[in-house]
Coordinates of C-alpha atoms in Angstrom, one line a residue:
Chain A
X3 CA -176.6 71.3 -124.3
X4 CA -178.1 74.0 -122.2
X5 CA -181.4 73.4 -123.8
X6 CA -181.1 69.7 -123.0
X7 CA -180.3 70.4 -119.4
X8 CA -183.3 72.7 -119.1
X9 CA -185.6 70.0 -120.4
X10 CA -184.1 67.6 -117.9
X11 CA -184.6 70.1 -115.0
X12 CA -188.2 70.8 -116.1
X13 CA -189.1 67.1 -116.3
X14 CA -187.6 66.6 -112.8
X15 CA -189.8 69.4 -111.4
X16 CA -192.8 68.1 -113.3
X17 CA -192.4 64.6 -111.8
X18 CA -191.8 66.1 -108.3
X19 CA -194.9 68.2 -108.6
X20 CA -197.0 65.2 -109.6
X21 CA -195.8 63.3 -106.6
X22 CA -196.2 66.3 -104.3
X23 CA -199.8 66.5 -105.5
X24 CA -200.4 62.9 -104.6
X25 CA -198.9 63.4 -101.1
X26 CA -200.8 66.6 -100.5
X27 CA -204.3 65.7 -101.6
X28 CA -205.2 63.4 -98.8
X29 CA -203.8 65.9 -96.2
X30 CA -205.6 68.8 -97.9
X31 CA -208.8 66.8 -98.0
X32 CA -208.5 66.2 -94.2
X33 CA -207.7 69.8 -93.4
X34 CA -210.5 71.4 -95.6
X35 CA -212.9 68.6 -94.7
X36 CA -212.5 69.6 -91.0
X37 CA -214.1 73.0 -91.8
X38 CA -217.1 71.6 -93.8
X39 CA -220.5 70.5 -92.6
X40 CA -220.6 66.7 -92.4
X41 CA -222.8 66.1 -95.3
X42 CA -220.5 68.1 -97.6
X43 CA -217.3 66.3 -96.8
X44 CA -217.9 63.4 -99.2
X45 CA -219.6 65.3 -101.9
X46 CA -217.2 68.2 -102.1
X47 CA -214.1 66.2 -101.7
X48 CA -214.9 64.6 -105.0
X49 CA -216.0 67.5 -107.2
X50 CA -212.9 68.8 -108.8
X51 CA -211.9 72.2 -107.6
X52 CA -214.1 72.2 -104.6
X53 CA -211.8 70.7 -102.0
X54 CA -212.0 74.1 -100.4
X55 CA -215.1 74.5 -98.1
X56 CA -217.9 76.6 -99.4
X57 CA -218.6 77.9 -96.0
X58 CA -215.9 78.0 -93.4
X59 CA -216.5 77.2 -89.7
X60 CA -215.1 75.8 -86.5
X61 CA -218.2 73.8 -85.7
X62 CA -216.5 70.4 -86.2
X63 CA -213.8 71.3 -83.7
X64 CA -216.5 72.3 -81.2
X65 CA -218.2 69.0 -81.8
X66 CA -215.0 67.0 -81.1
X67 CA -214.7 68.6 -77.7
X68 CA -218.4 68.1 -77.0
X69 CA -218.4 64.4 -78.1
X70 CA -215.1 63.0 -76.8
X71 CA -212.6 64.0 -74.1
X72 CA -210.0 65.2 -76.6
X73 CA -207.8 67.1 -74.2
X74 CA -207.7 63.9 -72.0
X75 CA -206.5 61.8 -75.0
X76 CA -204.0 64.4 -75.9
X77 CA -202.6 64.6 -72.4
X78 CA -202.5 60.8 -72.2
X79 CA -200.6 60.5 -75.5
X80 CA -198.2 63.2 -74.5
X81 CA -197.6 61.8 -71.0
X82 CA -197.1 58.2 -72.2
X83 CA -194.8 59.2 -75.0
X84 CA -192.7 61.6 -72.9
X85 CA -192.2 59.0 -70.1
X86 CA -191.2 56.3 -72.6
X87 CA -188.8 58.6 -74.5
X88 CA -187.2 60.1 -71.3
X89 CA -187.0 56.8 -69.5
X90 CA -185.7 55.0 -72.6
X91 CA -183.0 57.6 -73.3
X92 CA -181.6 57.2 -69.8
X93 CA -181.9 53.4 -69.3
X94 CA -180.8 52.4 -72.8
X95 CA -177.9 54.8 -73.1
X96 CA -176.5 53.6 -69.7
X97 CA -176.8 50.0 -70.7
X98 CA -175.2 50.7 -74.1
X99 CA -172.3 52.5 -72.3
X100 CA -171.7 49.5 -70.1
X101 CA -171.6 47.3 -73.2
X102 CA -169.4 49.7 -75.2
X103 CA -166.8 50.8 -72.6
X104 CA -166.9 49.0 -69.3
X105 CA -165.3 45.6 -68.5
X106 CA -167.6 43.1 -66.8
X107 CA -168.1 39.4 -66.9
X108 CA -170.9 38.2 -69.1
X109 CA -170.8 41.4 -71.2
X110 CA -170.2 39.8 -74.6
X111 CA -172.9 37.1 -74.5
X112 CA -175.4 39.5 -73.0
X113 CA -174.8 41.8 -75.9
X114 CA -175.5 39.0 -78.3
X115 CA -178.8 38.3 -76.5
X116 CA -179.8 42.0 -76.8
X117 CA -179.0 42.0 -80.5
X118 CA -181.1 38.9 -81.0
X119 CA -184.0 40.5 -79.1
X120 CA -184.0 43.3 -81.7
X121 CA -185.9 41.2 -84.2
X122 CA -188.7 40.3 -81.9
X123 CA -191.4 42.8 -82.7
X124 CA -194.2 43.8 -80.2
X125 CA -196.7 41.9 -82.3
X126 CA -194.9 38.6 -81.7
X127 CA -195.1 38.9 -77.9
X128 CA -198.3 41.0 -77.6
X129 CA -200.5 38.1 -76.5
X130 CA -198.4 36.6 -73.7
X131 CA -197.4 40.1 -72.6
X132 CA -201.1 40.9 -72.3
X133 CA -201.5 37.7 -70.3
X134 CA -198.5 38.8 -68.1
X135 CA -199.8 42.3 -67.4
X136 CA -203.2 40.8 -66.7
X137 CA -201.7 38.6 -64.0
X138 CA -199.8 41.6 -62.6
X139 CA -203.2 43.5 -62.4
X140 CA -201.7 46.3 -64.5
X141 CA -204.5 46.6 -67.1
X142 CA -206.1 49.9 -67.9
X143 CA -203.3 52.0 -66.3
X144 CA -200.6 54.4 -67.6
X145 CA -197.9 52.1 -66.4
X146 CA -199.0 49.2 -68.6
X147 CA -198.5 51.5 -71.6
X148 CA -195.1 52.9 -70.4
X149 CA -193.0 50.4 -68.4
X150 CA -192.8 47.5 -70.9
X151 CA -191.5 49.9 -73.6
X152 CA -188.8 51.8 -71.8
X153 CA -186.0 49.2 -72.3
X154 CA -185.6 48.7 -76.0
X155 CA -183.0 46.5 -77.7
X156 CA -182.9 48.6 -80.9
X157 CA -182.2 51.8 -78.9
X158 CA -179.4 50.0 -77.0
X159 CA -177.9 48.9 -80.3
X160 CA -178.1 52.5 -81.8
X161 CA -176.4 53.9 -78.7
X162 CA -173.9 51.1 -78.6
X163 CA -172.6 51.6 -82.1
X164 CA -172.5 55.4 -81.6
X165 CA -170.5 55.1 -78.4
X166 CA -168.0 52.7 -80.0
X167 CA -167.3 55.3 -82.6
X168 CA -166.5 58.1 -80.0
X169 CA -162.8 58.8 -79.5
X170 CA -161.6 57.3 -76.2
X171 CA -159.1 60.1 -75.4
X172 CA -161.5 62.4 -73.6
X173 CA -162.7 59.6 -71.4
X174 CA -159.2 58.5 -70.6
X175 CA -158.2 62.0 -69.7
X176 CA -161.1 62.3 -67.3
X177 CA -160.4 58.9 -65.8
X178 CA -156.8 60.0 -65.1
X179 CA -158.2 63.1 -63.4
X180 CA -160.1 60.7 -61.1
X181 CA -163.6 60.8 -62.6
X182 CA -165.7 57.7 -62.2
X183 CA -167.9 56.1 -64.8
X184 CA -171.0 58.1 -63.7
X185 CA -169.2 61.4 -64.1
X186 CA -167.6 60.3 -67.3
X187 CA -170.9 59.2 -68.8
X188 CA -172.9 62.3 -67.8
X189 CA -170.2 65.0 -68.3
X190 CA -168.3 63.7 -71.3
X191 CA -170.0 60.9 -73.2
X192 CA -173.7 62.1 -73.2
X193 CA -172.9 65.7 -74.3
X194 CA -170.8 64.3 -77.2
X195 CA -173.5 61.9 -78.2
X196 CA -176.4 64.4 -78.9
X197 CA -177.1 63.1 -82.4
X198 CA -177.8 59.6 -81.3
X199 CA -179.9 60.8 -78.4
X200 CA -182.0 62.8 -80.9
X201 CA -182.3 59.8 -83.2
X202 CA -183.5 57.5 -80.5
X203 CA -185.8 60.1 -79.0
X204 CA -187.5 60.7 -82.4
X205 CA -187.8 57.1 -83.4
X206 CA -189.3 56.0 -80.1
X207 CA -191.6 59.1 -80.0
X208 CA -193.0 58.4 -83.4
X209 CA -193.7 54.7 -82.6
X210 CA -195.4 55.6 -79.3
X211 CA -197.4 58.5 -80.6
X212 CA -199.0 56.3 -83.2
X213 CA -199.4 53.1 -81.1
X214 CA -202.7 51.5 -81.6
X215 CA -202.4 47.7 -81.0
X216 CA -201.2 47.6 -77.4
X217 CA -203.4 50.4 -76.0
X218 CA -206.3 48.7 -77.8
X219 CA -205.5 45.4 -76.0
X220 CA -204.8 46.7 -72.4
X221 CA -207.0 49.8 -71.9
X222 CA -210.7 50.3 -71.8
X223 CA -211.4 53.5 -69.9
X224 CA -211.0 56.9 -71.5
X225 CA -209.0 58.2 -68.6
X226 CA -205.9 56.4 -69.8
X227 CA -206.5 55.9 -73.5
X228 CA -204.2 57.7 -76.1
X229 CA -205.1 59.6 -79.2
X230 CA -204.9 56.8 -81.8
X231 CA -207.6 54.9 -79.8
X232 CA -209.5 58.1 -79.6
X233 CA -209.7 58.3 -83.4
X234 CA -210.6 54.6 -83.6
X235 CA -213.5 54.9 -81.2
X236 CA -214.5 58.1 -82.7
X237 CA -214.7 56.5 -86.1
X238 CA -216.8 53.7 -84.7
X239 CA -219.1 56.0 -82.7
X240 CA -222.4 56.5 -84.5
X241 CA -223.5 58.8 -86.1
X242 CA -220.5 58.8 -88.4
X243 CA -219.6 62.4 -88.9
X244 CA -216.7 62.9 -91.2
X245 CA -216.2 66.6 -90.4
X246 CA -215.7 65.8 -86.8
X247 CA -213.4 62.9 -87.5
X248 CA -211.2 65.1 -89.7
X249 CA -211.2 67.9 -87.1
X250 CA -210.0 65.2 -84.6
X251 CA -207.3 64.2 -87.1
X252 CA -206.1 67.7 -87.7
X253 CA -205.7 68.3 -84.0
X254 CA -204.1 64.9 -83.5
X255 CA -201.4 65.4 -86.1
X256 CA -200.7 69.2 -85.6
X257 CA -198.4 68.8 -82.5
X258 CA -196.3 66.1 -84.3
X259 CA -196.2 68.2 -87.5
X260 CA -195.0 71.2 -85.5
X261 CA -192.2 69.1 -83.9
X262 CA -191.4 67.7 -87.3
X263 CA -191.1 71.2 -88.9
X264 CA -188.9 72.5 -86.0
X265 CA -186.6 69.5 -85.8
X266 CA -186.7 68.4 -89.4
X267 CA -183.0 68.0 -89.8
X268 CA -182.9 65.6 -86.8
X269 CA -185.8 63.6 -88.1
X270 CA -184.2 63.0 -91.5
X271 CA -180.8 62.3 -89.9
X272 CA -182.3 60.0 -87.4
X273 CA -184.1 57.9 -90.0
X274 CA -181.0 57.9 -92.2
X275 CA -178.8 56.5 -89.5
X276 CA -181.1 53.5 -88.9
X277 CA -180.2 52.3 -92.4
X278 CA -176.4 52.8 -92.2
X279 CA -175.7 49.6 -90.2
X280 CA -178.3 47.5 -92.1
Chain B
X1197 CA -152.2 42.8 -61.4
X1198 CA -151.8 45.0 -58.4
X1199 CA -154.5 44.9 -55.7
X1200 CA -155.4 48.6 -56.5
X1201 CA -155.9 47.6 -60.2
X1202 CA -158.0 44.7 -59.1
X1203 CA -160.2 46.9 -57.0
X1204 CA -160.8 49.2 -60.0
X1205 CA -161.9 46.3 -62.1
X1206 CA -164.3 45.1 -59.4
X1207 CA -165.7 48.5 -59.0
X1208 CA -166.0 48.8 -62.7
X1209 CA -167.8 45.5 -63.0
X1210 CA -170.3 46.5 -60.2
X1211 CA -171.0 49.8 -61.9
X1212 CA -171.4 48.2 -65.3
X1213 CA -174.1 45.9 -63.8
X1214 CA -175.7 48.9 -62.3
X1215 CA -175.7 50.7 -65.6
X1216 CA -177.0 47.8 -67.6
X1217 CA -179.4 46.2 -65.1
X1218 CA -182.5 48.5 -65.6
X1219 CA -182.5 47.9 -69.4
X1220 CA -181.7 44.2 -69.0
X1221 CA -184.4 43.8 -66.4
X1222 CA -186.9 45.5 -68.7
X1223 CA -185.9 43.4 -71.7
X1224 CA -186.1 40.1 -69.7
X1225 CA -189.5 40.9 -68.2
X1226 CA -191.2 42.4 -71.2
X1227 CA -189.5 40.9 -74.3
X1228 CA -187.7 37.7 -73.4
X1229 CA -190.2 36.3 -70.9
X1230 CA -193.3 36.9 -73.0
X1231 CA -191.5 35.4 -76.0
X1232 CA -190.7 32.3 -74.0
X1233 CA -194.2 32.3 -72.7
X1234 CA -195.6 32.6 -76.2
X1235 CA -193.8 29.4 -77.3
X1236 CA -194.9 27.6 -74.1
X1237 CA -198.5 28.7 -74.2
X1238 CA -198.8 27.7 -77.9
X1239 CA -198.5 24.1 -76.7
X1240 CA -201.4 24.4 -74.2
X1241 CA -205.1 24.9 -74.2
X1242 CA -205.1 28.2 -72.2
X1243 CA -208.3 30.2 -72.6
X1244 CA -209.0 33.1 -70.3
X1245 CA -212.0 32.5 -68.1
X1246 CA -212.3 28.9 -69.2
X1247 CA -213.2 26.3 -66.5
X1248 CA -211.1 23.6 -68.2
X1249 CA -207.7 22.8 -66.5
X1250 CA -204.5 23.9 -68.2
X1251 CA -203.2 21.1 -70.3
X1252 CA -200.3 20.3 -72.5
X1253 CA -201.7 19.9 -76.0
X1254 CA -198.6 19.3 -78.2
X1255 CA -198.9 20.6 -81.6
X1256 CA -202.7 20.6 -81.8
X1257 CA -203.0 24.4 -81.7
X1258 CA -200.7 24.5 -84.7
X1259 CA -202.7 21.8 -86.5
X1260 CA -205.9 23.7 -85.8
X1261 CA -204.7 27.1 -87.1
X1262 CA -203.2 25.5 -90.2
X1263 CA -206.6 24.0 -91.0
X1264 CA -208.4 27.2 -90.3
X1265 CA -209.6 29.0 -93.4
X1266 CA -209.3 32.5 -91.8
X1267 CA -205.7 31.9 -90.7
X1268 CA -204.7 30.5 -94.1
X1269 CA -206.3 33.5 -95.8
X1270 CA -204.4 35.7 -93.4
X1271 CA -201.0 34.1 -94.3
X1272 CA -201.9 34.4 -98.0
X1273 CA -202.9 38.1 -97.5
X1274 CA -199.7 39.0 -95.7
X1275 CA -197.7 37.4 -98.5
X1276 CA -199.7 39.1 -101.2
X1277 CA -199.5 42.4 -99.4
X1278 CA -195.7 42.0 -99.1
X1279 CA -195.5 41.1 -102.8
X1280 CA -197.4 44.3 -103.7
X1281 CA -195.9 46.7 -101.3
X1282 CA -192.2 45.7 -101.1
X1283 CA -191.3 46.1 -104.8
X1284 CA -193.6 49.1 -105.4
X1285 CA -192.6 50.9 -102.2
X1286 CA -188.8 50.3 -102.7
X1287 CA -188.9 51.3 -106.4
X1288 CA -190.9 54.5 -105.5
X1289 CA -188.6 55.3 -102.6
X1290 CA -185.6 54.9 -104.9
X1291 CA -187.2 57.1 -107.6
X1292 CA -188.1 59.8 -105.0
X1293 CA -184.6 59.7 -103.5
X1294 CA -183.0 60.1 -106.9
X1295 CA -185.3 63.0 -107.7
X1296 CA -184.7 64.8 -104.4
X1297 CA -181.0 64.2 -104.7
X1298 CA -180.8 66.4 -107.9
X1299 CA -178.8 69.5 -107.3
X1300 CA -181.8 71.8 -107.9
X1301 CA -183.5 74.5 -105.8
X1302 CA -186.3 73.6 -103.4
X1303 CA -185.4 69.9 -103.0
X1304 CA -185.5 70.2 -99.2
X1305 CA -189.2 71.2 -99.4
X1306 CA -190.0 68.2 -101.6
X1307 CA -188.0 65.9 -99.3
X1308 CA -190.0 67.1 -96.2
X1309 CA -193.2 66.8 -98.1
X1310 CA -192.6 63.2 -99.1
X1311 CA -191.4 62.4 -95.5
X1312 CA -194.4 64.1 -93.9
X1313 CA -196.8 61.1 -93.9
X1314 CA -194.3 59.2 -91.8
X1315 CA -195.1 61.3 -88.8
X1316 CA -198.8 60.7 -89.3
X1317 CA -200.2 57.9 -87.0
X1318 CA -201.3 54.9 -89.1
X1319 CA -204.7 55.0 -87.5
X1320 CA -205.3 58.6 -88.8
X1321 CA -203.9 57.7 -92.2
X1322 CA -206.3 54.8 -92.4
X1323 CA -209.3 57.0 -91.6
X1324 CA -208.3 59.6 -94.1
X1325 CA -207.9 57.0 -96.9
X1326 CA -211.3 55.6 -96.2
X1327 CA -212.6 58.8 -97.7
X1328 CA -210.2 58.6 -100.6
X1329 CA -211.6 55.2 -101.3
X1330 CA -215.2 56.2 -100.7
X1331 CA -217.7 54.2 -102.8
X1332 CA -219.8 55.6 -105.6
X1333 CA -219.0 58.3 -108.2
X1334 CA -218.6 60.8 -105.3
X1335 CA -215.5 59.0 -104.0
X1336 CA -212.3 60.9 -104.5
X1337 CA -210.4 58.0 -106.2
X1338 CA -213.4 56.9 -108.2
X1339 CA -213.7 60.5 -109.4
X1340 CA -210.1 60.8 -110.3
X1341 CA -210.1 57.5 -112.2
X1342 CA -213.3 58.5 -114.0
X1343 CA -211.7 61.7 -115.2
X1344 CA -208.5 60.0 -116.3
X1345 CA -210.3 57.3 -118.2
X1346 CA -212.7 59.9 -119.7
X1347 CA -215.7 58.3 -118.1
X1348 CA -214.9 54.6 -118.8
X1349 CA -214.2 53.8 -115.2
X1350 CA -217.0 52.1 -113.3
X1351 CA -217.2 53.5 -109.8
X1352 CA -216.7 50.8 -107.2
X1353 CA -216.6 50.3 -103.4
X1354 CA -212.8 49.6 -103.1
X1355 CA -212.8 48.6 -99.4
X1356 CA -215.8 46.2 -99.7
X1357 CA -214.6 44.6 -102.9
X1358 CA -212.7 41.3 -102.4
X1359 CA -210.4 42.1 -105.3
X1360 CA -209.7 45.7 -104.5
X1361 CA -209.6 45.8 -100.7
X1362 CA -206.1 44.5 -100.3
X1363 CA -204.6 46.7 -103.0
X1364 CA -206.4 49.7 -101.4
X1365 CA -204.7 49.0 -98.1
X1366 CA -201.4 48.5 -99.9
X1367 CA -201.7 51.9 -101.5
X1368 CA -202.5 53.5 -98.1
X1369 CA -199.4 51.8 -96.6
X1370 CA -197.1 52.9 -99.4
X1371 CA -198.3 56.5 -99.1
X1372 CA -197.6 56.5 -95.4
X1373 CA -194.3 54.6 -95.4
X1374 CA -192.4 55.5 -98.6
X1375 CA -190.8 58.6 -97.1
X1376 CA -189.0 56.6 -94.5
X1377 CA -187.4 54.4 -97.1
X1378 CA -186.7 57.4 -99.3
X1379 CA -184.6 59.1 -96.5
X1380 CA -182.6 55.9 -95.9
X1381 CA -181.8 55.5 -99.7
X1382 CA -181.1 59.2 -100.0
X1383 CA -178.5 59.0 -97.2
X1384 CA -176.9 56.0 -99.0
X1385 CA -177.0 57.9 -102.4
X1386 CA -175.2 60.9 -100.8
X1387 CA -172.6 58.5 -99.4
X1388 CA -171.4 57.4 -102.9
X1389 CA -168.0 58.9 -103.8
X1390 CA -168.2 61.4 -106.6
X1391 CA -165.0 60.0 -108.1
X1392 CA -166.8 56.9 -109.2
X1393 CA -169.2 59.0 -111.4
X1394 CA -166.3 61.1 -112.7
X1395 CA -164.4 58.0 -113.7
X1396 CA -167.5 56.6 -115.4
X1397 CA -168.0 59.9 -117.3
X1398 CA -164.4 59.8 -118.4
X1399 CA -165.1 56.3 -119.7
X1400 CA -168.0 57.7 -121.7
X1401 CA -170.8 56.1 -119.6
X1402 CA -174.2 57.6 -120.1
X1403 CA -176.7 58.4 -117.3
X1404 CA -178.4 55.0 -117.5
X1405 CA -175.1 53.1 -117.5
X1406 CA -173.9 55.1 -114.5
X1407 CA -177.1 54.3 -112.7
X1408 CA -176.9 50.5 -113.4
X1409 CA -173.1 50.2 -112.9
X1410 CA -172.5 52.6 -110.0
X1411 CA -175.6 53.7 -108.2
X1412 CA -177.4 50.4 -107.9
X1413 CA -174.4 48.3 -106.8
X1414 CA -173.4 51.1 -104.3
X1415 CA -176.9 51.2 -102.9
X1416 CA -177.1 47.4 -102.6
X1417 CA -176.8 47.2 -98.8
X1418 CA -179.2 50.1 -98.3
X1419 CA -181.7 48.4 -100.7
X1420 CA -181.4 45.1 -98.9
X1421 CA -182.1 46.8 -95.6
X1422 CA -185.1 48.7 -97.0
X1423 CA -186.5 45.5 -98.5
X1424 CA -186.0 43.6 -95.2
X1425 CA -187.7 46.3 -93.1
X1426 CA -190.6 46.6 -95.5
X1427 CA -191.1 42.9 -95.7
X1428 CA -191.2 42.6 -91.9
X1429 CA -193.6 45.5 -91.6
X1430 CA -195.8 43.8 -94.2
X1431 CA -196.1 40.8 -91.9
X1432 CA -196.9 43.1 -89.0
X1433 CA -199.9 44.7 -90.8
X1434 CA -202.6 45.4 -88.3
X1435 CA -203.7 49.1 -87.8
X1436 CA -205.0 49.7 -91.4
X1437 CA -206.9 46.4 -91.4
X1438 CA -208.4 47.1 -88.0
X1439 CA -209.7 50.5 -89.0
X1440 CA -210.4 50.2 -92.8
X1441 CA -211.9 46.7 -93.3
X1442 CA -211.9 44.6 -90.1
X1443 CA -210.4 41.8 -92.2
X1444 CA -213.3 41.7 -94.7
X1445 CA -214.9 41.3 -97.1
X1446 CA -214.9 37.6 -96.5
X1447 CA -211.3 37.4 -95.1
X1448 CA -210.0 39.2 -98.2
X1449 CA -207.9 41.5 -95.9
X1450 CA -207.4 39.6 -92.7
X1451 CA -203.8 39.3 -91.5
X1452 CA -201.9 37.1 -89.1
X1453 CA -201.8 39.8 -86.4
X1454 CA -205.5 40.6 -87.0
X1455 CA -206.4 36.9 -86.5
X1456 CA -204.1 36.6 -83.4
X1457 CA -205.6 39.7 -81.8
X1458 CA -209.1 38.5 -82.6
X1459 CA -208.4 35.0 -81.1
X1460 CA -207.0 36.5 -78.0
X1461 CA -209.7 39.1 -77.4
X1462 CA -212.7 38.1 -79.5
X1463 CA -212.8 34.6 -78.0
X1464 CA -210.1 34.8 -75.2
X1465 CA -208.2 31.9 -76.9
X1466 CA -204.7 32.9 -75.6
X1467 CA -203.0 29.6 -76.6
X1468 CA -204.4 29.8 -80.1
X1469 CA -203.2 33.4 -80.5
X1470 CA -199.8 32.4 -79.1
X1471 CA -199.5 29.7 -81.7
X1472 CA -200.3 32.3 -84.4
X1473 CA -197.7 34.8 -83.1
X1474 CA -195.1 31.9 -83.0
X1475 CA -195.8 31.3 -86.7
X1476 CA -195.5 35.1 -87.3
X1477 CA -192.1 35.2 -85.5
X1478 CA -190.8 32.2 -87.5
X1479 CA -191.7 34.1 -90.7
X1480 CA -189.9 37.2 -89.5
X1481 CA -186.9 35.2 -88.4
X1482 CA -186.7 33.4 -91.8
X1483 CA -186.8 36.8 -93.6
X1484 CA -184.0 38.2 -91.4
X1485 CA -181.8 35.1 -91.9
X1486 CA -182.4 35.3 -95.6
X1487 CA -181.3 39.0 -95.6
X1488 CA -178.2 38.2 -93.6
X1489 CA -177.3 35.5 -96.0
X1490 CA -177.7 37.8 -99.0
X1491 CA -175.8 40.6 -97.3
X1492 CA -172.9 38.2 -96.3
X1493 CA -172.8 36.8 -99.8
X1494 CA -172.1 40.3 -101.1
X1495 CA -169.2 40.9 -98.6
X1496 CA -167.6 37.8 -99.9
X1497 CA -167.8 39.2 -103.5
X1498 CA -166.2 42.4 -102.3

């Protein structure tokens, strides 16, 4: 019996190790490749056992800073994501609170409209939205990458279901003490809803940090372009230097990986909650 | 109702509008309006910078795109991509969730590792996998396959091969996305009551019987959700194609979104692109309705 269990445990670990290998190899290839001379990235990546660089150097990282305005892209990405996340948390949670707790005419059918809007992905409206912002003269700015994405139907829905599940007693007590909806929301509801704020923040941050389609459509100057476009232009910029591209990639993903490692529990919880209501 | 009570209700209603209006305004301007515009524009001849006057064209944009080889190839590719990715990714996510759910040491590390690619931007993942798929015997995947098959594998240029390009993009997408589905399924797995398994053990059910009779039915809603999300994502496919193949070779990897973006920007044909996105939305809507129907069916059985 014990023997059988050991074999079972061992095979679970073997399977896990095999998958871990498949998940790690591309990442390791990028990391090690970023320290190799360009002509060795391809050659050495292939030869078994030589993923590690023969000679180790920071030259590719220096190249990235010399060839593209990396810090500018990084700042743009961070600024755009932070604005969308912060604005989205405020605007969408307030709306969700109005839907979950306040009495107002039109509430129920507006909620239905919001839920229906959830299934319209950006791709389905990208072209007319592009036309719209062109008419507004917003192209090639920060705002065109921020304002359209602050209000989000899915975020409202996540907040709404969470607020519905909060016990009403605390709010009732505060109301009897004479607190208005503003105070109740900021002093009582928001502090008790940290998990859903974290979920929404993480999901919208991940979407925005990786956004390629929309910035590709509406921006053309480097002053406002985010990192994903940076790597796309870098990739199409001759001469094709793989070492530089990987160095760019490593620098692009490191901030997100750090955030991921620090807030791992929240990431996993956040993703898990999206499936609960499915 | 007393007049004081009435005032509170009025004040509440005003505040509620105040609370909701920024989000509602944003959604109307940047989701609802463009969506309505999309439908309207698809019936016109709008082309940016064109000297022709704006005209109502009826269904002719739709007629045109449905007789366009590239668009038909795009629809076919999206469907094929969904057929490859949805079953493989869901099965793999389930397998990983089951493995990580074992009460053994170090599972948190494996869970994080499998989830890690989710935080990688797709554009970066695409660039990294171009190297994995590099042509010739030097390419990483070619090398691995050659080792496994003891030299029988003929090295090929995956991304420029009409047969292999789409599967290559599929593999890339699965690698990036499977962790997301794994976490959703893992949460559902951990929500299954232990009593169910104990009862099954008392009845003498083996591991496989427990999996088929308890785990799968209990995971049903989560699996439906995962399948739905993956299918919709399959129809949204854009980033990987834009970076890895640009739709080639010979339309083998073009997608609906790739064609729409090309029509809008390559040739400024906004109306044509709008028609494509309306088709795209119809597909997404049908998938969602189908999922609702399946999920509701299950509630009736319960």
